[in-house]
Short mmCIF file of C-alpha atoms in Angstrom, two decimals:
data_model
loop_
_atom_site.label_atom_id
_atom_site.label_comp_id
_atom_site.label_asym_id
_atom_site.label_seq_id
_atom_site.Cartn_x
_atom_site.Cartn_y
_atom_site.Cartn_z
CA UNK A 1 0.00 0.00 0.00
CA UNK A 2 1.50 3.14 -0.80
CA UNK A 3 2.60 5.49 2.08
CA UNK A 4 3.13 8.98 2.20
CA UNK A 5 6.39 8.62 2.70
CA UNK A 6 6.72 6.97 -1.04
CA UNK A 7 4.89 9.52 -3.07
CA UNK A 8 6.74 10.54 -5.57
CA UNK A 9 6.92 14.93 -5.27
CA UNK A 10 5.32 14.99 -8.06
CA UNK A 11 1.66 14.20 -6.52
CA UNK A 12 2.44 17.15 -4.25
CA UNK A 13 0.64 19.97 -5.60
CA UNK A 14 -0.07 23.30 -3.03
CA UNK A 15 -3.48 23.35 -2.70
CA UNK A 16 -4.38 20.41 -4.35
CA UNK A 17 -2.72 17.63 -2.61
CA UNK A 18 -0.42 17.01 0.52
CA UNK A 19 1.27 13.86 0.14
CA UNK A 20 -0.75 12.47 3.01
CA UNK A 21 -4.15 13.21 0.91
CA UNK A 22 -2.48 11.76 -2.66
CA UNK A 23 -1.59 8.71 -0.44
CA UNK A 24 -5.03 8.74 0.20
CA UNK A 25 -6.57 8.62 -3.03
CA UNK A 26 -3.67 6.19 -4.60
CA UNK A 27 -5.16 3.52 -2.09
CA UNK A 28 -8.62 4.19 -2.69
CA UNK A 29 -7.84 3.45 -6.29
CA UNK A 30 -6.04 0.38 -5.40
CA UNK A 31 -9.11 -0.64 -3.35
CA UNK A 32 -11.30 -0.62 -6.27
CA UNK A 33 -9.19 -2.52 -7.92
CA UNK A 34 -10.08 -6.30 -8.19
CA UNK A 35 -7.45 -9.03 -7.14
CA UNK A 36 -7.54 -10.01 -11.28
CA UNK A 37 -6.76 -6.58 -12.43
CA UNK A 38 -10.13 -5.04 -13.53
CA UNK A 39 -10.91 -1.05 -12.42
CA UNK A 40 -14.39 -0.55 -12.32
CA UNK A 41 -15.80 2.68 -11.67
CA UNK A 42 -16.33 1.71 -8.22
CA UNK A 43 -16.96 -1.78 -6.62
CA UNK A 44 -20.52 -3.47 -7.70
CA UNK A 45 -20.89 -1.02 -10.72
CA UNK A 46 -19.70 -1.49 -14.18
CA UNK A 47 -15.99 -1.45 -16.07
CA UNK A 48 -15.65 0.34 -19.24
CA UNK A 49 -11.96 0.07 -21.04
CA UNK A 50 -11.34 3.76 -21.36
CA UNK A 51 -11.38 4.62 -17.53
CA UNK A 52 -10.27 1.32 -16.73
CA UNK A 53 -7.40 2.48 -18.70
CA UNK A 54 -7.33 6.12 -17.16
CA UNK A 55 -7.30 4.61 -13.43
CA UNK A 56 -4.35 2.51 -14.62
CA UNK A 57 -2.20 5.40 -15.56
CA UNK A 58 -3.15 7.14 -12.84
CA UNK A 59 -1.45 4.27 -10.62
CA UNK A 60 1.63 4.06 -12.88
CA UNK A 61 1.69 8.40 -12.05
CA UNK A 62 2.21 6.94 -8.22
CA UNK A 63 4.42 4.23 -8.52
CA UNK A 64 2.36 1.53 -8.72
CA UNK A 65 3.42 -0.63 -11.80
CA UNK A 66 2.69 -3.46 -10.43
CA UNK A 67 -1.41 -2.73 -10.13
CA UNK A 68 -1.10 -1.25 -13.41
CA UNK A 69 0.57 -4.02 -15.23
CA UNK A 70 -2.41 -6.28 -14.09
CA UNK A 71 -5.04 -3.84 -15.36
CA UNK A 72 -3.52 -4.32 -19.03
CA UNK A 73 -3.18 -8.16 -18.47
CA UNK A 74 -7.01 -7.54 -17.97
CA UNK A 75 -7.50 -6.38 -20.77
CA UNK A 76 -5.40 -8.83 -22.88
CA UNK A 77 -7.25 -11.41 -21.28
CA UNK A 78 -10.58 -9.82 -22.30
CA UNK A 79 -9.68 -8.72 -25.99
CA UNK A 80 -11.90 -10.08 -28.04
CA UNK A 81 -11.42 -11.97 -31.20
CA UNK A 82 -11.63 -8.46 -33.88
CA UNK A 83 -9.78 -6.26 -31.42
CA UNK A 84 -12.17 -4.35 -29.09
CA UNK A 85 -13.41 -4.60 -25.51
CA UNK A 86 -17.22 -4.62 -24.41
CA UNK A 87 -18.49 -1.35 -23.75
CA UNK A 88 -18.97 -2.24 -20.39
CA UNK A 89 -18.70 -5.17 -17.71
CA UNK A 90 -20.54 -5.51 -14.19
CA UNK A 91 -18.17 -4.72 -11.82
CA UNK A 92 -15.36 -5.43 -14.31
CA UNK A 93 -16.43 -9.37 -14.20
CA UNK A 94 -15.43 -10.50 -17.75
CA UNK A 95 -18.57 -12.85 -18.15
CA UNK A 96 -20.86 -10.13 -16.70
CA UNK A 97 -21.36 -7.68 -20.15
CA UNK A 98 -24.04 -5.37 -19.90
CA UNK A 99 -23.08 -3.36 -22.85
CA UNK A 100 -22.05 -5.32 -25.73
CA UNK A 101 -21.67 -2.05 -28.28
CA UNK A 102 -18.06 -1.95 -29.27
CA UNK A 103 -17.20 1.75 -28.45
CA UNK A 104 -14.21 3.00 -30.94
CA UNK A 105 -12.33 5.48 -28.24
CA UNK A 106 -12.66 2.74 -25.42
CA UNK A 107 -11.00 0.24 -27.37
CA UNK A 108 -7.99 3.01 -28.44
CA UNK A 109 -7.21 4.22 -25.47
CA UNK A 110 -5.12 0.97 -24.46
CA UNK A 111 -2.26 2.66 -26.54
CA UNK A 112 -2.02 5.53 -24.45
CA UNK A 113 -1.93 3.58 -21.47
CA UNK A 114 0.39 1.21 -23.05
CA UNK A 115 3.14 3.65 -23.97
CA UNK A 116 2.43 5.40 -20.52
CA UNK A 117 3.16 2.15 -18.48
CA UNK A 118 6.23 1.70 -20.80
CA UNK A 119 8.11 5.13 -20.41
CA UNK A 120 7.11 4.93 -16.66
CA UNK A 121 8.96 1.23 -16.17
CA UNK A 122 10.98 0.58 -19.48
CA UNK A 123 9.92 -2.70 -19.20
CA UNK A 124 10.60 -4.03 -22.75
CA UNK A 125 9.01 -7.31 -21.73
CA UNK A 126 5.71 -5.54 -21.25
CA UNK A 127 5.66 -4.15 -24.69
CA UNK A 128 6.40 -7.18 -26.26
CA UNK A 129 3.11 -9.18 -24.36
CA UNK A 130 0.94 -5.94 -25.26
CA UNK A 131 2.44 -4.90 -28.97
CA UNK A 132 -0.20 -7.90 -30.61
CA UNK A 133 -3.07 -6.51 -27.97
CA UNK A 134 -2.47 -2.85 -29.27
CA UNK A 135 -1.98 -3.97 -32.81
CA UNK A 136 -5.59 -5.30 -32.95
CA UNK A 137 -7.23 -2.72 -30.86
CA UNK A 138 -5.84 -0.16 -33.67
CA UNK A 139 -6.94 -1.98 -36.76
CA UNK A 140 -10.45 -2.60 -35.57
CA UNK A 141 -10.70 1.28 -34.77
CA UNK A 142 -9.07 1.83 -38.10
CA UNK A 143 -12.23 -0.07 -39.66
CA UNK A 144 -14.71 2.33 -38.12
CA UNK A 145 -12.76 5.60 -40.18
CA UNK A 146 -14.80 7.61 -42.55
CA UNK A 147 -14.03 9.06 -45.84
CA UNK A 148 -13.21 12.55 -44.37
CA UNK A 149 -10.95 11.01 -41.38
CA UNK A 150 -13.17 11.10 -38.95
CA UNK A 151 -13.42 7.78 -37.08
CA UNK A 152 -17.34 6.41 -36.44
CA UNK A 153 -18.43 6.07 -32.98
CA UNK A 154 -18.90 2.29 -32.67
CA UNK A 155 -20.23 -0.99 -33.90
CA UNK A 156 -23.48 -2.39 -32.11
CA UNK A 157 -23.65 -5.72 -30.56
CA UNK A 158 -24.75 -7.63 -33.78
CA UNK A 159 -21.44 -5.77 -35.72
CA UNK A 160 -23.07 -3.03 -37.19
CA UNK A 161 -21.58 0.13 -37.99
CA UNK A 162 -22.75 3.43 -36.18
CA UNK A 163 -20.46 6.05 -38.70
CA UNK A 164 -21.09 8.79 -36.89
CA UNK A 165 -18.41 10.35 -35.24
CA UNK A 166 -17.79 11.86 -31.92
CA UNK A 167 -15.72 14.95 -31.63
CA UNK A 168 -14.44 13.90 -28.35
CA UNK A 169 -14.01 10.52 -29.36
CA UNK A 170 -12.16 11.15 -32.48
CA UNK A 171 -9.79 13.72 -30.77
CA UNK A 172 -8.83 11.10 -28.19
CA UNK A 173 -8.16 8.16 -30.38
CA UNK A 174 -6.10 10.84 -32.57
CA UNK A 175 -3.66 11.21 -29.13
CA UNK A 176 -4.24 6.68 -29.12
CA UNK A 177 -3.13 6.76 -33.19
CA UNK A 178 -0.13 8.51 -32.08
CA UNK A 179 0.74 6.83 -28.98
CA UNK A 180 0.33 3.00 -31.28
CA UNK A 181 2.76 5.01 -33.34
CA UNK A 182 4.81 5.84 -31.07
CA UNK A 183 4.73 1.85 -29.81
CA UNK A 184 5.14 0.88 -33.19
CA UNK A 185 8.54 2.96 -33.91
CA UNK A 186 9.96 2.02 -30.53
CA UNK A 187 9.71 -1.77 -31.99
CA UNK A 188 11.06 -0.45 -35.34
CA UNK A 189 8.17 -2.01 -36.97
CA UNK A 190 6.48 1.16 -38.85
CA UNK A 191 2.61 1.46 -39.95
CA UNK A 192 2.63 4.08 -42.66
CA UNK A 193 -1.01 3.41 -42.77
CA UNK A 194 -1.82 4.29 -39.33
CA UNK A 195 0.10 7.34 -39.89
CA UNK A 196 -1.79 7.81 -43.18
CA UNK A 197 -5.06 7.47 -40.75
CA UNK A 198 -3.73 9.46 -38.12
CA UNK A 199 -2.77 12.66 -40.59
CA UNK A 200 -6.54 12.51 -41.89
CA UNK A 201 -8.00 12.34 -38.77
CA UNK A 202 -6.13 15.04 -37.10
CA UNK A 203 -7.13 17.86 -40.37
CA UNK A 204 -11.15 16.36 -39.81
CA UNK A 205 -10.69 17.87 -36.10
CA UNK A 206 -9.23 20.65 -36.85
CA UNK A 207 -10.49 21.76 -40.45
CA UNK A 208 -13.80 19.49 -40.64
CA UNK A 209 -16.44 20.18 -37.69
CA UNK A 210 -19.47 19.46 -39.76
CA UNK A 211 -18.09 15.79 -40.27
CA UNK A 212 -18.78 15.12 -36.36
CA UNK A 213 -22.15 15.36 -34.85
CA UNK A 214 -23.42 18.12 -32.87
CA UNK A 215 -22.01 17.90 -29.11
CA UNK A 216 -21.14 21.30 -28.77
CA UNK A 217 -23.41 21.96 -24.98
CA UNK A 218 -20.55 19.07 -23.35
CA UNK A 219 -17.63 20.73 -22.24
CA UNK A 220 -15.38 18.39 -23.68
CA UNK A 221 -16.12 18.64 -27.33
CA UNK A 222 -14.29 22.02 -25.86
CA UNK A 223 -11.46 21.16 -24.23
CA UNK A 224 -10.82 16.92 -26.01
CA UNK A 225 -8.83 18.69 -29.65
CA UNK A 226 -6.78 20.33 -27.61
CA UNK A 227 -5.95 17.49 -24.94
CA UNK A 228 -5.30 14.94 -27.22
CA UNK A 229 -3.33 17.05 -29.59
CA UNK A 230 -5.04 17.69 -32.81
CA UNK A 231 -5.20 21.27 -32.18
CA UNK A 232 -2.31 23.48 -30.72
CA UNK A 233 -0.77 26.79 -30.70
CA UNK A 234 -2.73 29.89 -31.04
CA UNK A 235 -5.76 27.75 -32.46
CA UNK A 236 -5.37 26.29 -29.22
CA UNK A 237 -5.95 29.30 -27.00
CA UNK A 238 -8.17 31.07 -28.85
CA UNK A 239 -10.69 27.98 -28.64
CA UNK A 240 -10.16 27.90 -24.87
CA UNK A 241 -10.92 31.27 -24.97
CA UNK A 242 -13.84 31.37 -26.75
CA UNK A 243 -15.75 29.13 -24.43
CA UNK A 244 -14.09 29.95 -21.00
CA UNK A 245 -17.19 31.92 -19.53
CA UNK A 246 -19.89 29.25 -20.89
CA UNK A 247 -18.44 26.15 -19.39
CA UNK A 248 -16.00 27.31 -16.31
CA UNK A 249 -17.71 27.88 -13.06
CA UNK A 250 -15.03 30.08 -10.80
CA UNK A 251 -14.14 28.44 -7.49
CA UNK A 252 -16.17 25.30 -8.31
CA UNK A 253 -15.31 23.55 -11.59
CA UNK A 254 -16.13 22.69 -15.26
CA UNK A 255 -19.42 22.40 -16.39
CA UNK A 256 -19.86 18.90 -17.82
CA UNK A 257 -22.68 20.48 -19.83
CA UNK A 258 -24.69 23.66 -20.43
CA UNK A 259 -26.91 24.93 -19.01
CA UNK A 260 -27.06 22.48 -16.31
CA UNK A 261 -25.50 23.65 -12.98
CA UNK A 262 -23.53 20.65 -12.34
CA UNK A 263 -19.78 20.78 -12.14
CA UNK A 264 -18.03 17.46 -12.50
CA UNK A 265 -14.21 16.42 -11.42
CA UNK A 266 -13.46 14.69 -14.77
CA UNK A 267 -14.14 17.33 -16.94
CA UNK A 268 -12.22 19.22 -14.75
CA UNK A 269 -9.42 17.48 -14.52
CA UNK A 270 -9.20 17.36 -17.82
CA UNK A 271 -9.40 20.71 -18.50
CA UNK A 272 -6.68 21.41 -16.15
CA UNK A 273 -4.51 18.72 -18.59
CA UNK A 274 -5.46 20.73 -21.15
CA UNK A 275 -4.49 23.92 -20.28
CA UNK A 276 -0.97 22.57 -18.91
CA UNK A 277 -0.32 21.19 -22.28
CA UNK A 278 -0.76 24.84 -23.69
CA UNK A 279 1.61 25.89 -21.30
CA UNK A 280 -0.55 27.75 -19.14
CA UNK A 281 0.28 25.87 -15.84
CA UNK A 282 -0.66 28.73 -13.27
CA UNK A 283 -4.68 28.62 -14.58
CA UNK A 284 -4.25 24.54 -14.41
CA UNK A 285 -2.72 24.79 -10.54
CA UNK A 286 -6.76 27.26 -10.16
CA UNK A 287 -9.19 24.41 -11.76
CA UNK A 288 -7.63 21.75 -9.45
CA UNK A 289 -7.98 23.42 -6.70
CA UNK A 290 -11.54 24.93 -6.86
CA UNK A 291 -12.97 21.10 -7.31
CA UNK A 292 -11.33 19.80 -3.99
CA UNK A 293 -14.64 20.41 -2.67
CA UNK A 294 -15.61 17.08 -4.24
CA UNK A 295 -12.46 15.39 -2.60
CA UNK A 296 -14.51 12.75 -0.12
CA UNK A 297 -12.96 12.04 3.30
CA UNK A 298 -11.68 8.78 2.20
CA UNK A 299 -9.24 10.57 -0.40
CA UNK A 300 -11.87 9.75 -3.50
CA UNK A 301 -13.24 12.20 -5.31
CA UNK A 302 -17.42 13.25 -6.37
CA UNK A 303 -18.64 12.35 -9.93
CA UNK A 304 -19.94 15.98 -9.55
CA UNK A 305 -21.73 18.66 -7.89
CA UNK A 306 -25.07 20.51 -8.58
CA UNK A 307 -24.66 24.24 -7.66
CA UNK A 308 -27.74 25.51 -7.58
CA UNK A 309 -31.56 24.83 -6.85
CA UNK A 310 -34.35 26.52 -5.71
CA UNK A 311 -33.61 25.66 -2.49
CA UNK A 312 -30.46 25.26 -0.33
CA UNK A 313 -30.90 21.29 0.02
CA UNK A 314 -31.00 20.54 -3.78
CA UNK A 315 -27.35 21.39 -4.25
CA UNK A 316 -25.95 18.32 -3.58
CA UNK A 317 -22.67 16.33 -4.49
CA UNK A 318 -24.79 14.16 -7.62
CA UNK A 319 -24.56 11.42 -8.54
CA UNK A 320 -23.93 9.85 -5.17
CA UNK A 321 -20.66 7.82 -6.66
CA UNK A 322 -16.80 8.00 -5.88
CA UNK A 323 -15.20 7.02 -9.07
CA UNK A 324 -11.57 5.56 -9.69
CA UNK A 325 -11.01 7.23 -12.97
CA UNK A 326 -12.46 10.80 -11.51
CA UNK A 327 -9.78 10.09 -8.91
CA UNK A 328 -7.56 9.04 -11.34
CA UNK A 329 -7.62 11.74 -13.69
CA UNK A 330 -6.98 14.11 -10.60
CA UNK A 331 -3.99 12.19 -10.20
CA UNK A 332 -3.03 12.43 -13.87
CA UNK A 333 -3.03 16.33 -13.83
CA UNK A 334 -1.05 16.49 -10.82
CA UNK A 335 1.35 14.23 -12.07
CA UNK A 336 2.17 16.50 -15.43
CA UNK A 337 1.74 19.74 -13.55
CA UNK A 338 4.79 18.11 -11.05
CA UNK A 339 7.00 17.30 -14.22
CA UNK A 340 6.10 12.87 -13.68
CA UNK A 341 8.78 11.98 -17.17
CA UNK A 342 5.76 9.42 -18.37
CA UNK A 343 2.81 11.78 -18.16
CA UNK A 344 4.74 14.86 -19.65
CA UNK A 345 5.72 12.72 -22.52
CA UNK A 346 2.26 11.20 -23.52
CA UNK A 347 0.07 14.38 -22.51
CA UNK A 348 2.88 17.11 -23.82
CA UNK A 349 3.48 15.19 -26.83
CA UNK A 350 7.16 14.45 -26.35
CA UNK A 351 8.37 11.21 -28.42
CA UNK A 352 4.85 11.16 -30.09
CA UNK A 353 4.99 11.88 -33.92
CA UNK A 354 4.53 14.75 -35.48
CA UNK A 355 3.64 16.05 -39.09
CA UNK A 356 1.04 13.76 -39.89
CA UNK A 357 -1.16 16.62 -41.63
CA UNK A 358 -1.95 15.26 -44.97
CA UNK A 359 -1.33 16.96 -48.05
CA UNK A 360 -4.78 17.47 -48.86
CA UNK A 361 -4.82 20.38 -46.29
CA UNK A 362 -7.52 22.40 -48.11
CA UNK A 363 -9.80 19.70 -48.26
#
């Protein structure tokens, strides 16, 4: 169990975390976890692959390779036969689906947490069991990507194909593409095509809106191009900017979305990743520290909070739920806000390629 003595300075944020309180919350992840690696969201609900993934990195931010490691032997347990993962599992028991869509961004995800686990150990080993395991999850994503690069949300249970796409989901399996790439040049065994796929899905975020459907009330169609790294720079900023006042609530949070008074930690976190990646630390350092009013007493963190009503007693912490990967993506922005070598390099881009913007830029 991990102590206060052994966290790492990075998890030691003023205002945010002591390392008393991030020992706190690194064992209330672990306590979540099962003994056969699964994360659920928290014990007796259901495990989706994406924040089972985003709890994992969160324990690899503290030190805690072991309990990661087992979370992706979870998963390459659980792969099934074309490459994804369920959309979700009771209570992360693999014979227990209750969501049998095949979700495109759940399934990528396991690259980022792949190359995170790997810069955070080195452990060549590890890449070798999980290079077949990331190789699938990529092609079947691959086989949901549209004409215009964006990729389609999912496949239902029976295999169909829901080509739609996601804004959010799209700009996080464009920071997966890379990370697979990244995976894949580290083994010196090069996919020009998934750079190919990578290039046309990055110009669909930032060139293309009409090609993804309408999300634009949830805060992280927002915040998601710039977080996983489609969009940058000043396009960057001034998209931050644009929306600041609509979905940031001062001293309490990100709106998860408007016009519903309900600030959640998630969004918020992420947010705060997002702004450290455009280099704006010092308005990062505020977001985390106006949602510790969700931090719980056990060191878990709220789903969210609803900030107003008509009367006092209907502003409430809602839903009534302590979640691993709300905990874990607190964990995550600490971690790259206190320099943590792994999380800098997959959220800041470092080692990830670059100049995959096709040459059909005016398209």
């Amino acid at each position: 169990m991990t102590s206060p003595e052994r966290i790492a300075e990075h998890l030691v944020l003023p205002g945010v975390l002591t390392a008393e309180q991030a020992a706190e919350t690194v064992a209330g992840i672990l306590a979540v976890q099962r003994e056969d690696g699964a994360l659920p969201w928290f014990r007796g609900h259901h495990l989706d692959p994406w924040d089972h993934t985003e709890a994992a990195m969160a324990l690899d931010a503290a030190g805690e390779h072991a309990a990661a490691a087992r979370a992706y032997e979870w998963l390459a347990r659980h792969q099934n036969g074309d490459g994804s993962w369920y959309a979700a599992y009771h209570d992360g028991e693999p014979d227990r689906v209750t969501d049998r869509s095949l979700e495109s961004n759940f399934v990528a995800y396991i690259a980022v947490g792949v190359w995170h686990h790997y810069l955070a150990t080195g452990d060549d080993a590890f890449l070798d069991r999980m290079w077949p395991v990331v190789y699938a999850a990529v092609e079947f994503v691959l086989g949901l990507q549209q004409p215009g690069g964006e990729i389609g949300w999912k496949r239902e249970a029976d295999g169909t194909p829901v080509n739609d796409a996601l804004l959010t989901g799209s700009s996080s399996i464009h920071q997966a593409l890379r990370c697979a790439l990244a995976i894949a040049e580290e083994r010196e065994e090069p996919q020009p095509d998934w750079e190919l796929a990578a290039g046309a899905l990055g110009h669909a975020i930032r060139r293309h809106p009409e090609r993804f459907l309408d999300k634009a009330r949830y805060s992280m169609d927002w915040y998601y191009p710039v977080l996983g790294g489609a969009i940058t720079g000043p396009e960057a900023k001034t998209r931050i900017e644009a929306d600041w006042d609509t979905f940031v609530v001062p001293g309490l949070g990100v709106r998860c979305v408007v016009p519903n008074p309900w600030v959640t930690g998630g969004e918020s976190c992420e947010l705060a990743l997002a702004l450290w990646v455009m280099g704006e630390s010092d308005r990062a350092l505020t977001i985390l520290q106006d949602i510790q009013h969700l931090r719980a007493g056990n060191g878990m963190y709220w789903t969210g909070y609803v900030f107003e009503g008509e009367t006092e007693s209907d502003k409430a912490m809602w839903p009534e739920e302590l979640t691993s990967w709300t905990a874990g993506s607190l964990l995550l922005a600490v971690a790259a806000l206190g320099g943590d070598e792994a999380t800098v390099a997959v959220f800041g881009g470092e080692r990830l390629p670059t100049g995959l913007e096709p040459d059909c830029c005016g398209a």
